[in-house]
């Protein structure tokens, strides 16, 4: 996505964009529409972008395997420095003095992906599946009891517990 800056005077400008996620190059797990709030602070030396991207992702719960919709909010800041040499800071970029546009397309993609949770849970309190009969414990209880767990499975369950506690 490109934002025109050559027509902006020095100072702070607020811009708002919205549309289908496909229009900003995003696909699964993102879907439906996005909203992008952008604050641009333009000066003779630089253009500072303070943005928040909001959209939705369809994820699969790590515990129960059900699909759920997760609201994603991805804030990010970038600085475009007029005429400067490229820097090591990936959030500070060089921009020709006569630049008409800044391009934040790749940033939208990167920050949306970064904003996805490491642990994908439909709910923090998700009960998951019964390790014995596989029933979704969020939907109904089963008759299995912990002490009836087949001992052959217990090392696996221990491992699962440890992974969930990480
Ligand atoms: Zn779940
Ligand atoms: Zn069960």
Short mmCIF file of C-alpha atoms and ligand atoms in Angstrom, two decimals, residues 130-135 137 142-145, ligand 2:
data_model
loop_
_atom_site.label_atom_id
_atom_site.label_comp_id
_atom_site.label_asym_id
_atom_site.label_seq_id
_atom_site.Cartn_x
_atom_site.Cartn_y
_atom_site.Cartn_z
CA UNK A 130 -10.96 -35.42 26.24
CA UNK A 131 -7.68 -37.29 25.79
CA UNK A 132 -9.52 -40.56 26.09
CA UNK A 133 -12.67 -40.31 24.02
CA UNK A 134 -11.93 -37.16 22.01
CA UNK A 135 -15.14 -35.36 22.89
CA UNK A 137 -15.22 -30.74 26.52
CA UNK A 142 -17.94 -37.22 28.88
CA UNK A 143 -17.93 -40.12 31.32
CA UNK A 144 -14.19 -40.62 31.23
CA UNK A 145 -12.40 -39.99 34.50
ZN1 LIG B 2 -13.90 -38.66 27.45
#
